[in-house]
Amino acid sequence: MWHPFDPTRAEAALEELHEVGPRTVVWLNEAQHYLGDRAVGERVAAAVHALLLEAERAPVLILGTLWPNYFKQYTALPGADGTDPHSRVRELLAERTVSVPEAFNTSELAAASSLARGDALLADALTRAHADGRLCQDLAGAPMLLKRYENGSPTARALLEAAMDARRLGFGLHIPQAFLTDAALDYVHDSDSDQLIDNWAEKAYSELAKKVHGKQAPLPRVPTRQQQRPPGSPAPTSNDAAGIQGPVFRLADYLEQHGRSVRRHRCPPASFWHATVKHINQPDVLGTLARAAERYHRLQWAHHLYHRASQHYSRSAPVQPVRIREEARGLSGAETLMLATNLLVRLALTREKAGDHNAPESRHQQAAKDNSPGALVRLALMRKMVGDHNAPEDLYRRAADFGNDFPQLFPHHPPSRMLHRLWPYGLDPDGTPTGPWSAESEALPQGSRGLLPGP
């Protein structure tokens, strides 16, 4: 196989196409870079055409990819003024193209799945393409979407990370712009805070609306569609059935999946929770986010989210704020000792089986460095038993940031009880202990960048 690309794709093809011999596959990926080159594109097309026609050089297979807009441009007939900049390209493409459908149907996706065994890239794309069948667009656009995220401006990255956290913690596909704009503030590092000028959000949304290959954008605005309703029906009061007011945006599927992986152990900053309370009025979303805040041991935010959910008629929400405070006070010293003893018994058995009293702690130390939540909890208990009373708090604080994964590790003796003992009023989003607060108070904690309280 030969893929010409050096010094430029068009120059490499023009210089070496005449040397291609039998049984060669010529790969012209993104063929517009070869055929559309203003200086030598027509000459490259002529050389490719000649290679196909010369019997002594057969068999040769030439494969290329070309987006529909370039195909239309290159195959257009001469203009009224007689100009014909792509005559050789048009001749080359005649009867030699195969159109790829916009989307694969169910049977085609099933066939692709069987071919994806051993192909991690294809298998990964299929997990996102099952709903709309747009497999080729995903394969073409995913790498560029990731680069746009990694190399984007600080404010654009902040919007994307706020959207990633929103999706992984329970928001629907359509994320309100008002929420995103306020939520993104604390995702901007202090060293980049000078970029939060008056029109920072407009510039960041514009940056994220630009499409990459595959007709995908990192964070496009969802167009408003007029719902067709029977005559006499009341007009809808919002832009979708969920009751979201104002513009909404949708995070690209690939970036959503990427965020679920790289941010799964990150607790969102204060601006995220504040924007949720301020802008979200969907009871189910509020309840889901409240449970997430509770798992992160951000109890004050969980209380406010449950309270706001109850204001919007969530059936389960009214009892939750009270339950949070009761759990914070309900762990006795005996229960704490039982929790520690049960876990340490497991450690003792491991040590006894291995015949080594030092290796288990060493292994837990290494796992804790890798942010294993189970190892963090076990190491905290081991340190406490040997009289180190400072390290356990730091280890438990790190473990609390695992949120979703944390409670599932110890279903019978959840370490969340220990968190309640250490920090009965919870933790702030930055990990510092929350000061005393009243469950009867409706005043919200301020976001670190001075967000105003929500309604």
Short mmCIF file of C-alpha atoms in Angstrom, two decimals:
data_model
loop_
_atom_site.label_atom_id
_atom_site.label_comp_id
_atom_site.label_asym_id
_atom_site.label_seq_id
_atom_site.Cartn_x
_atom_site.Cartn_y
_atom_site.Cartn_z
CA MET A 1 0.00 0.00 0.00
CA TRP A 2 1.23 3.50 -0.82
CA HIS A 3 -0.11 6.67 0.79
CA PRO A 4 1.63 9.73 -0.71
CA PHE A 5 1.96 12.63 1.73
CA ASP A 6 5.51 14.07 1.73
CA PRO A 7 6.41 16.92 1.17
CA THR A 8 2.73 17.62 0.45
CA ARG A 9 0.12 15.11 -0.59
CA ALA A 10 -0.33 16.54 -4.08
CA GLU A 11 3.43 16.93 -4.72
CA ALA A 12 4.22 13.42 -3.49
CA ALA A 13 1.55 11.91 -5.73
CA LEU A 14 2.66 13.86 -8.80
CA GLU A 15 6.34 12.96 -8.32
CA GLU A 16 5.92 9.22 -7.70
CA LEU A 17 2.72 8.02 -9.37
CA HIS A 18 4.71 7.07 -12.47
CA GLU A 19 6.72 4.60 -10.33
CA VAL A 20 3.69 2.62 -9.11
CA GLY A 21 3.90 -0.99 -10.27
CA PRO A 22 1.51 -3.97 -10.39
CA ARG A 23 -0.26 -5.21 -7.25
CA THR A 24 -0.15 -1.83 -5.52
CA VAL A 25 -2.90 -0.17 -3.53
CA VAL A 26 -2.78 3.63 -3.78
CA TRP A 27 -4.56 5.29 -0.85
CA LEU A 28 -5.73 8.86 -1.51
CA ASN A 29 -7.38 9.71 1.79
CA GLU A 30 -9.25 13.06 1.66
CA ALA A 31 -8.81 13.16 -2.11
CA GLN A 32 -9.57 16.88 -2.27
CA HIS A 33 -6.03 17.47 -1.01
CA TYR A 34 -4.74 15.78 -4.18
CA LEU A 35 -7.32 16.62 -6.85
CA GLY A 36 -8.22 20.09 -5.59
CA ASP A 37 -4.69 21.46 -5.31
CA ARG A 38 -4.72 24.74 -7.21
CA ALA A 39 -1.23 24.29 -8.61
CA VAL A 40 -1.06 20.60 -9.58
CA GLY A 41 -4.53 19.08 -8.93
CA GLU A 42 -5.32 18.66 -12.63
CA ARG A 43 -1.94 17.06 -13.27
CA VAL A 44 -2.46 14.62 -10.40
CA ALA A 45 -5.85 13.64 -11.86
CA ALA A 46 -4.23 13.04 -15.25
CA ALA A 47 -1.48 10.89 -13.72
CA VAL A 48 -4.01 8.78 -11.78
CA HIS A 49 -6.11 8.38 -14.93
CA ALA A 50 -3.05 7.24 -16.90
CA LEU A 51 -2.16 4.70 -14.21
CA LEU A 52 -5.62 3.15 -14.51
CA LEU A 53 -5.36 2.85 -18.29
CA GLU A 54 -1.83 1.39 -18.64
CA ALA A 55 -2.24 -2.39 -18.90
CA GLU A 56 1.43 -3.18 -18.18
CA ARG A 57 1.08 -1.67 -14.69
CA ALA A 58 -2.06 -3.62 -13.78
CA PRO A 59 -3.45 -4.78 -11.48
CA VAL A 60 -3.60 -1.57 -9.45
CA LEU A 61 -6.24 -0.48 -6.96
CA ILE A 62 -6.71 3.23 -6.26
CA LEU A 63 -8.90 4.12 -3.29
CA GLY A 64 -9.88 7.63 -2.29
CA THR A 65 -12.44 9.42 -0.15
CA LEU A 66 -14.20 12.62 -1.16
CA TRP A 67 -16.87 14.60 0.64
CA PRO A 68 -20.08 15.33 -1.34
CA ASN A 69 -19.46 19.07 -1.55
CA TYR A 70 -16.11 18.50 -3.24
CA PHE A 71 -17.63 15.92 -5.60
CA LYS A 72 -20.22 18.48 -6.70
CA GLN A 73 -17.54 21.13 -7.18
CA TYR A 74 -15.23 18.91 -9.24
CA THR A 75 -17.94 17.41 -11.47
CA ALA A 76 -19.71 20.70 -12.26
CA LEU A 77 -19.93 21.51 -15.97
CA PRO A 78 -18.05 24.50 -17.39
CA GLY A 79 -19.48 27.87 -16.48
CA ALA A 80 -21.15 30.33 -18.85
CA ASP A 81 -17.86 32.15 -19.23
CA GLY A 82 -16.13 28.94 -20.39
CA THR A 83 -14.01 28.41 -17.29
CA ASP A 84 -13.44 24.74 -16.48
CA PRO A 85 -10.91 24.42 -13.63
CA HIS A 86 -11.53 20.72 -12.95
CA SER A 87 -11.92 19.10 -16.38
CA ARG A 88 -9.38 16.31 -15.77
CA VAL A 89 -10.76 15.61 -12.31
CA ARG A 90 -14.30 15.41 -13.71
CA GLU A 91 -13.13 12.94 -16.33
CA LEU A 92 -11.36 10.82 -13.70
CA LEU A 93 -14.40 10.68 -11.41
CA ALA A 94 -16.90 9.80 -14.14
CA GLU A 95 -18.40 6.37 -13.40
CA ARG A 96 -15.73 5.68 -10.79
CA THR A 97 -17.43 6.75 -7.54
CA VAL A 98 -19.52 4.86 -5.01
CA SER A 99 -21.87 6.93 -2.88
CA VAL A 100 -21.86 6.20 0.84
CA PRO A 101 -25.31 6.64 2.43
CA GLU A 102 -25.86 9.26 5.11
CA ALA A 103 -26.82 6.54 7.57
CA PHE A 104 -26.60 2.76 7.87
CA ASN A 105 -29.77 0.77 8.41
CA THR A 106 -30.25 -1.84 11.13
CA SER A 107 -29.02 -4.81 9.12
CA GLU A 108 -25.96 -2.88 7.92
CA LEU A 109 -25.10 -1.87 11.47
CA ALA A 110 -25.42 -5.50 12.54
CA ALA A 111 -23.04 -6.52 9.76
CA ALA A 112 -20.61 -3.81 10.81
CA SER A 113 -20.76 -5.07 14.39
CA SER A 114 -19.71 -8.54 13.29
CA LEU A 115 -16.78 -7.03 11.40
CA ALA A 116 -15.78 -4.89 14.38
CA ARG A 117 -14.33 -7.80 16.35
CA GLY A 118 -10.73 -6.88 16.88
CA ASP A 119 -11.26 -3.33 15.54
CA ALA A 120 -11.49 -1.14 18.63
CA LEU A 121 -12.05 2.09 16.66
CA LEU A 122 -15.02 0.68 14.71
CA ALA A 123 -16.49 -0.98 17.79
CA ASP A 124 -16.26 2.30 19.70
CA ALA A 125 -18.00 4.24 16.91
CA LEU A 126 -20.79 1.65 16.72
CA THR A 127 -21.70 2.30 20.36
CA ARG A 128 -22.68 5.85 19.37
CA ALA A 129 -24.10 5.18 15.90
CA HIS A 130 -26.77 2.67 16.88
CA ALA A 131 -29.43 5.37 17.30
CA ASP A 132 -29.08 7.31 14.04
CA GLY A 133 -26.83 5.04 11.95
CA ARG A 134 -24.37 7.85 11.16
CA LEU A 135 -21.30 5.64 11.46
CA CYS A 136 -19.09 7.25 8.81
CA GLN A 137 -19.64 10.71 10.24
CA ASP A 138 -18.60 9.49 13.67
CA LEU A 139 -15.47 7.76 12.38
CA ALA A 140 -14.49 10.85 10.42
CA GLY A 141 -15.32 13.42 13.07
CA ALA A 142 -14.35 11.83 16.39
CA PRO A 143 -10.58 12.51 16.24
CA MET A 144 -11.13 16.15 15.28
CA LEU A 145 -13.76 16.62 17.99
CA LEU A 146 -11.24 15.45 20.56
CA LYS A 147 -8.60 17.83 19.19
CA ARG A 148 -11.08 20.71 19.31
CA TYR A 149 -11.67 19.93 22.99
CA GLU A 150 -8.00 19.50 23.88
CA ASN A 151 -6.82 22.56 21.94
CA GLY A 152 -9.80 24.84 22.44
CA SER A 153 -9.76 28.18 24.20
CA PRO A 154 -10.05 28.05 28.01
CA THR A 155 -13.64 29.30 27.89
CA ALA A 156 -14.65 26.81 25.19
CA ARG A 157 -13.12 23.96 27.20
CA ALA A 158 -15.01 25.20 30.25
CA LEU A 159 -18.34 25.01 28.42
CA LEU A 160 -17.53 21.52 27.15
CA GLU A 161 -16.52 20.24 30.59
CA ALA A 162 -19.64 21.72 32.16
CA ALA A 163 -21.70 19.94 29.48
CA MET A 164 -19.78 16.69 30.06
CA ASP A 165 -20.50 16.81 33.78
CA ALA A 166 -24.13 17.71 33.13
CA ARG A 167 -24.65 14.69 30.89
CA ARG A 168 -22.82 12.17 33.08
CA LEU A 169 -24.68 13.30 36.21
CA GLY A 170 -28.18 13.18 34.78
CA PHE A 171 -29.07 16.02 32.40
CA GLY A 172 -31.00 15.22 29.25
CA LEU A 173 -29.63 15.62 25.73
CA HIS A 174 -30.66 19.27 25.50
CA ILE A 175 -28.75 21.48 27.94
CA PRO A 176 -29.99 25.04 28.54
CA GLN A 177 -27.63 27.81 27.50
CA ALA A 178 -28.36 29.85 30.62
CA PHE A 179 -27.25 26.92 32.78
CA LEU A 180 -24.11 26.21 30.74
CA THR A 181 -22.95 29.82 30.74
CA ASP A 182 -23.17 30.15 34.52
CA ALA A 183 -21.95 26.62 35.22
CA ALA A 184 -18.78 27.09 33.14
CA LEU A 185 -17.36 29.96 35.22
CA ASP A 186 -15.46 27.90 37.79
CA TYR A 187 -14.13 25.54 35.12
CA VAL A 188 -11.92 28.39 33.88
CA HIS A 189 -8.60 28.31 35.69
CA ASP A 190 -7.66 31.37 37.70
CA SER A 191 -4.72 32.01 35.36
CA ASP A 192 -7.18 32.33 32.46
CA SER A 193 -9.82 34.38 34.28
CA ASP A 194 -8.88 37.44 32.24
CA GLN A 195 -10.64 35.77 29.29
CA LEU A 196 -14.00 36.09 31.06
CA ILE A 197 -14.72 39.38 29.35
CA ASP A 198 -18.19 40.70 28.57
CA ASN A 199 -18.72 38.66 25.41
CA TRP A 200 -16.71 35.57 26.37
CA ALA A 201 -19.72 33.26 26.15
CA GLU A 202 -20.73 34.43 22.67
CA LYS A 203 -17.20 33.80 21.39
CA ALA A 204 -16.95 30.40 23.05
CA TYR A 205 -20.31 29.19 21.69
CA SER A 206 -19.31 30.42 18.23
CA GLU A 207 -16.05 28.47 18.47
CA LEU A 208 -17.86 25.29 19.47
CA ALA A 209 -20.48 25.62 16.72
CA LYS A 210 -17.91 25.20 13.93
CA LYS A 211 -18.21 21.77 12.34
CA VAL A 212 -15.47 19.23 11.78
CA HIS A 213 -15.47 16.34 9.31
CA GLY A 214 -18.66 14.32 9.49
CA LYS A 215 -20.83 17.43 9.86
CA GLN A 216 -20.37 17.41 13.61
CA ALA A 217 -19.72 20.30 15.97
CA PRO A 218 -18.50 19.97 19.58
CA LEU A 219 -21.46 21.84 21.11
CA PRO A 220 -24.06 22.90 18.52
CA ARG A 221 -27.22 24.78 19.28
CA VAL A 222 -30.36 22.68 18.87
CA PRO A 223 -32.67 24.36 16.33
CA THR A 224 -36.15 25.24 17.47
CA ARG A 225 -38.82 23.44 15.48
CA GLN A 226 -42.38 24.66 15.38
CA GLN A 227 -44.65 21.91 16.66
CA GLN A 228 -47.68 21.21 14.50
CA ARG A 229 -50.70 21.22 16.79
CA PRO A 230 -54.43 20.69 16.19
CA PRO A 231 -56.45 23.88 15.61
CA GLY A 232 -57.48 25.53 18.86
CA SER A 233 -54.75 23.89 20.95
CA PRO A 234 -52.83 26.20 23.29
CA ALA A 235 -49.42 27.21 22.03
CA PRO A 236 -46.45 25.52 23.72
CA THR A 237 -44.71 27.65 26.32
CA SER A 238 -41.20 26.34 25.76
CA ASN A 239 -38.98 24.93 23.05
CA ASP A 240 -39.43 21.32 24.04
CA ALA A 241 -41.68 19.01 26.02
CA ALA A 242 -39.41 19.05 29.05
CA GLY A 243 -40.18 22.67 29.82
CA ILE A 244 -36.76 24.12 29.09
CA GLN A 245 -36.85 27.83 28.41
CA GLY A 246 -34.47 29.59 26.03
CA PRO A 247 -31.78 28.24 23.69
CA VAL A 248 -30.47 24.73 24.28
CA PHE A 249 -27.29 22.97 23.19
CA ARG A 250 -26.30 19.35 22.66
CA LEU A 251 -22.87 17.92 23.41
CA ALA A 252 -21.40 15.79 20.61
CA ASP A 253 -21.87 12.09 21.38
CA TYR A 254 -18.17 11.32 21.16
CA LEU A 255 -17.26 14.10 23.60
CA GLU A 256 -20.01 12.96 25.96
CA GLN A 257 -18.54 9.46 26.01
CA HIS A 258 -15.04 10.88 26.41
CA GLY A 259 -16.22 12.98 29.35
CA ARG A 260 -17.80 9.98 31.07
CA SER A 261 -14.37 8.36 30.98
CA VAL A 262 -11.93 11.16 31.81
CA ARG A 263 -14.18 13.05 34.28
CA ARG A 264 -15.87 10.13 36.04
CA HIS A 265 -14.00 10.85 39.29
CA ARG A 266 -14.28 14.64 39.23
CA CYS A 267 -16.63 16.54 41.49
CA PRO A 268 -18.05 19.56 39.59
CA PRO A 269 -17.11 22.99 40.96
CA ALA A 270 -19.39 25.35 42.86
CA SER A 271 -20.60 27.20 39.75
CA PHE A 272 -22.07 23.93 38.39
CA TRP A 273 -24.21 23.28 41.46
CA HIS A 274 -25.20 26.93 41.75
CA ALA A 275 -26.29 27.10 38.10
CA THR A 276 -28.32 23.91 38.55
CA VAL A 277 -30.30 25.39 41.45
CA LYS A 278 -30.66 28.71 39.67
CA HIS A 279 -31.74 27.58 36.20
CA ILE A 280 -33.12 24.02 36.26
CA ASN A 281 -36.79 23.45 37.06
CA GLN A 282 -37.24 19.83 35.92
CA PRO A 283 -38.01 17.75 39.05
CA ASP A 284 -36.48 14.52 37.72
CA VAL A 285 -33.22 16.24 36.76
CA LEU A 286 -33.07 18.10 40.06
CA GLY A 287 -33.65 14.89 41.99
CA THR A 288 -30.94 13.08 40.02
CA LEU A 289 -28.47 15.91 40.56
CA ALA A 290 -29.35 16.04 44.27
CA ARG A 291 -28.51 12.36 44.63
CA ALA A 292 -25.22 12.98 42.80
CA ALA A 293 -24.36 15.83 45.18
CA GLU A 294 -25.16 13.55 48.10
CA ARG A 295 -22.86 10.84 46.73
CA TYR A 296 -20.09 13.44 46.51
CA HIS A 297 -20.91 14.36 50.13
CA ARG A 298 -21.80 17.89 49.05
CA LEU A 299 -24.69 17.83 51.48
CA GLN A 300 -25.60 21.51 51.47
CA TRP A 301 -25.99 21.52 47.69
CA ALA A 302 -27.92 18.24 47.88
CA HIS A 303 -30.30 19.84 50.36
CA HIS A 304 -30.95 22.84 48.10
CA LEU A 305 -31.43 20.64 45.04
CA TYR A 306 -33.91 18.38 46.84
CA HIS A 307 -35.73 21.44 48.13
CA ARG A 308 -35.96 22.95 44.64
CA ALA A 309 -37.15 19.61 43.27
CA SER A 310 -39.89 19.52 45.89
CA GLN A 311 -40.99 22.99 44.78
CA HIS A 312 -41.51 21.51 41.31
CA TYR A 313 -43.62 18.60 42.47
CA SER A 314 -41.12 15.72 42.65
CA ARG A 315 -42.83 12.99 44.71
CA SER A 316 -39.69 11.72 46.46
CA ALA A 317 -37.93 15.03 47.00
CA PRO A 318 -39.65 16.47 50.12
CA VAL A 319 -38.31 13.82 52.50
CA GLN A 320 -34.74 13.90 51.24
CA PRO A 321 -33.35 17.04 52.95
CA VAL A 322 -34.43 15.73 56.34
CA ARG A 323 -32.93 12.30 55.62
CA ILE A 324 -29.58 13.87 54.77
CA ARG A 325 -29.34 15.59 58.16
CA GLU A 326 -30.53 12.50 60.04
CA GLU A 327 -27.86 10.35 58.40
CA ALA A 328 -25.24 12.95 59.25
CA ARG A 329 -26.01 12.53 62.96
CA GLY A 330 -27.07 8.89 63.11
CA LEU A 331 -23.73 7.01 63.22
CA SER A 332 -22.69 5.88 66.67
CA GLY A 333 -19.15 5.16 67.83
CA ALA A 334 -19.93 1.45 67.91
CA GLU A 335 -21.08 1.52 64.29
CA THR A 336 -17.92 3.34 63.29
CA LEU A 337 -15.82 0.73 65.05
CA MET A 338 -17.82 -2.06 63.39
CA LEU A 339 -17.20 -0.51 59.97
CA ALA A 340 -13.47 -0.30 60.64
CA THR A 341 -13.30 -3.79 62.15
CA ASN A 342 -15.10 -5.49 59.25
CA LEU A 343 -12.79 -3.97 56.69
CA LEU A 344 -9.66 -4.61 58.73
CA VAL A 345 -10.61 -8.26 59.18
CA ARG A 346 -10.55 -8.62 55.40
CA LEU A 347 -7.12 -7.00 55.37
CA ALA A 348 -5.88 -9.28 58.14
CA LEU A 349 -7.02 -12.34 56.20
CA THR A 350 -5.19 -11.10 53.14
CA ARG A 351 -2.01 -10.59 55.16
CA GLU A 352 -2.29 -14.00 56.80
CA LYS A 353 -2.79 -15.80 53.49
CA ALA A 354 0.19 -14.03 51.95
CA GLY A 355 2.39 -14.44 55.01
CA ASP A 356 3.53 -10.84 54.65
CA HIS A 357 2.55 -8.06 57.02
CA ASN A 358 3.96 -5.23 54.92
CA ALA A 359 2.89 -6.02 51.35
CA PRO A 360 -0.89 -5.39 51.79
CA GLU A 361 -0.39 -1.80 52.94
CA SER A 362 2.17 -1.28 50.19
CA ARG A 363 -0.32 -2.50 47.60
CA HIS A 364 -3.03 -0.23 48.98
CA GLN A 365 -0.63 2.70 48.92
CA GLN A 366 0.04 2.09 45.25
CA ALA A 367 -3.65 1.70 44.46
CA ALA A 368 -4.39 4.90 46.39
CA LYS A 369 -1.86 6.74 44.23
CA ASP A 370 -3.88 5.52 41.24
CA ASN A 371 -7.04 6.90 42.91
CA SER A 372 -8.68 3.56 43.59
CA PRO A 373 -11.58 4.50 45.93
CA GLY A 374 -11.52 1.15 47.70
CA ALA A 375 -7.82 1.45 48.38
CA LEU A 376 -8.24 5.00 49.65
CA VAL A 377 -10.81 3.85 52.22
CA ARG A 378 -8.82 0.81 53.31
CA LEU A 379 -5.59 2.78 53.57
CA ALA A 380 -7.36 5.43 55.67
CA LEU A 381 -8.52 2.77 58.11
CA MET A 382 -5.07 1.19 58.29
CA ARG A 383 -3.45 4.57 58.97
CA LYS A 384 -5.96 5.29 61.73
CA MET A 385 -5.26 1.97 63.42
CA VAL A 386 -1.54 2.78 63.64
CA GLY A 387 -2.21 6.20 65.17
CA ASP A 388 -1.97 8.45 62.10
CA HIS A 389 -5.07 10.62 62.52
CA ASN A 390 -4.31 13.22 59.84
CA ALA A 391 -3.89 11.07 56.74
CA PRO A 392 -7.34 9.39 56.95
CA GLU A 393 -9.20 12.68 56.42
CA ASP A 394 -7.26 13.45 53.26
CA LEU A 395 -7.80 9.92 51.95
CA TYR A 396 -11.53 10.03 52.69
CA ARG A 397 -11.80 13.43 51.02
CA ARG A 398 -10.17 12.03 47.89
CA ALA A 399 -12.47 9.01 48.01
CA ALA A 400 -15.55 11.26 48.29
CA ASP A 401 -14.75 12.77 44.90
CA PHE A 402 -15.43 9.40 43.28
CA GLY A 403 -19.14 10.11 43.59
CA ASN A 404 -20.98 7.45 41.59
CA ASP A 405 -18.41 4.67 42.12
CA PHE A 406 -17.85 5.21 45.81
CA PRO A 407 -20.97 3.78 47.54
CA GLN A 408 -21.06 0.67 45.35
CA LEU A 409 -17.73 -0.61 46.68
CA PHE A 410 -19.00 -1.28 50.21
CA PRO A 411 -22.77 -1.92 49.93
CA HIS A 412 -23.12 -3.40 53.45
CA HIS A 413 -21.00 -0.86 55.32
CA PRO A 414 -20.91 2.26 53.13
CA PRO A 415 -17.96 4.55 53.90
CA SER A 416 -20.38 7.45 53.42
CA ARG A 417 -21.18 6.97 57.12
CA MET A 418 -17.58 7.77 57.94
CA LEU A 419 -17.85 10.87 55.77
CA HIS A 420 -20.83 11.99 57.85
CA ARG A 421 -18.83 11.48 61.01
CA LEU A 422 -15.86 13.46 59.68
CA TRP A 423 -17.86 16.24 58.03
CA PRO A 424 -21.45 16.30 59.33
CA TYR A 425 -22.28 19.38 57.25
CA GLY A 426 -20.69 17.98 54.09
CA LEU A 427 -17.93 19.28 51.83
CA ASP A 428 -17.78 22.31 49.59
CA PRO A 429 -17.25 21.62 45.87
CA ASP A 430 -13.53 22.40 46.27
CA GLY A 431 -13.21 19.72 48.97
CA THR A 432 -13.03 21.96 52.05
CA PRO A 433 -15.40 21.14 54.93
CA THR A 434 -18.71 22.98 54.82
CA GLY A 435 -19.49 25.12 57.84
CA PRO A 436 -22.70 24.74 59.84
CA TRP A 437 -25.86 25.45 57.89
CA SER A 438 -29.55 25.21 58.63
CA ALA A 439 -31.89 22.93 56.71
CA GLU A 440 -34.55 25.59 57.17
CA SER A 441 -32.49 28.24 55.37
CA GLU A 442 -33.11 28.77 51.67
CA ALA A 443 -30.00 30.93 51.19
CA LEU A 444 -27.60 29.43 48.64
CA PRO A 445 -23.82 29.26 49.03
CA GLN A 446 -22.15 31.73 46.69
CA GLY A 447 -20.26 30.44 43.65
CA SER A 448 -16.56 31.26 43.75
CA ARG A 449 -17.01 33.80 40.93
CA GLY A 450 -19.90 35.60 42.55
CA LEU A 451 -22.98 34.04 40.98
CA LEU A 452 -26.23 35.52 42.18
CA PRO A 453 -28.61 33.24 44.06
CA GLY A 454 -31.27 31.56 42.00
CA PRO A 455 -34.97 32.00 42.49
#
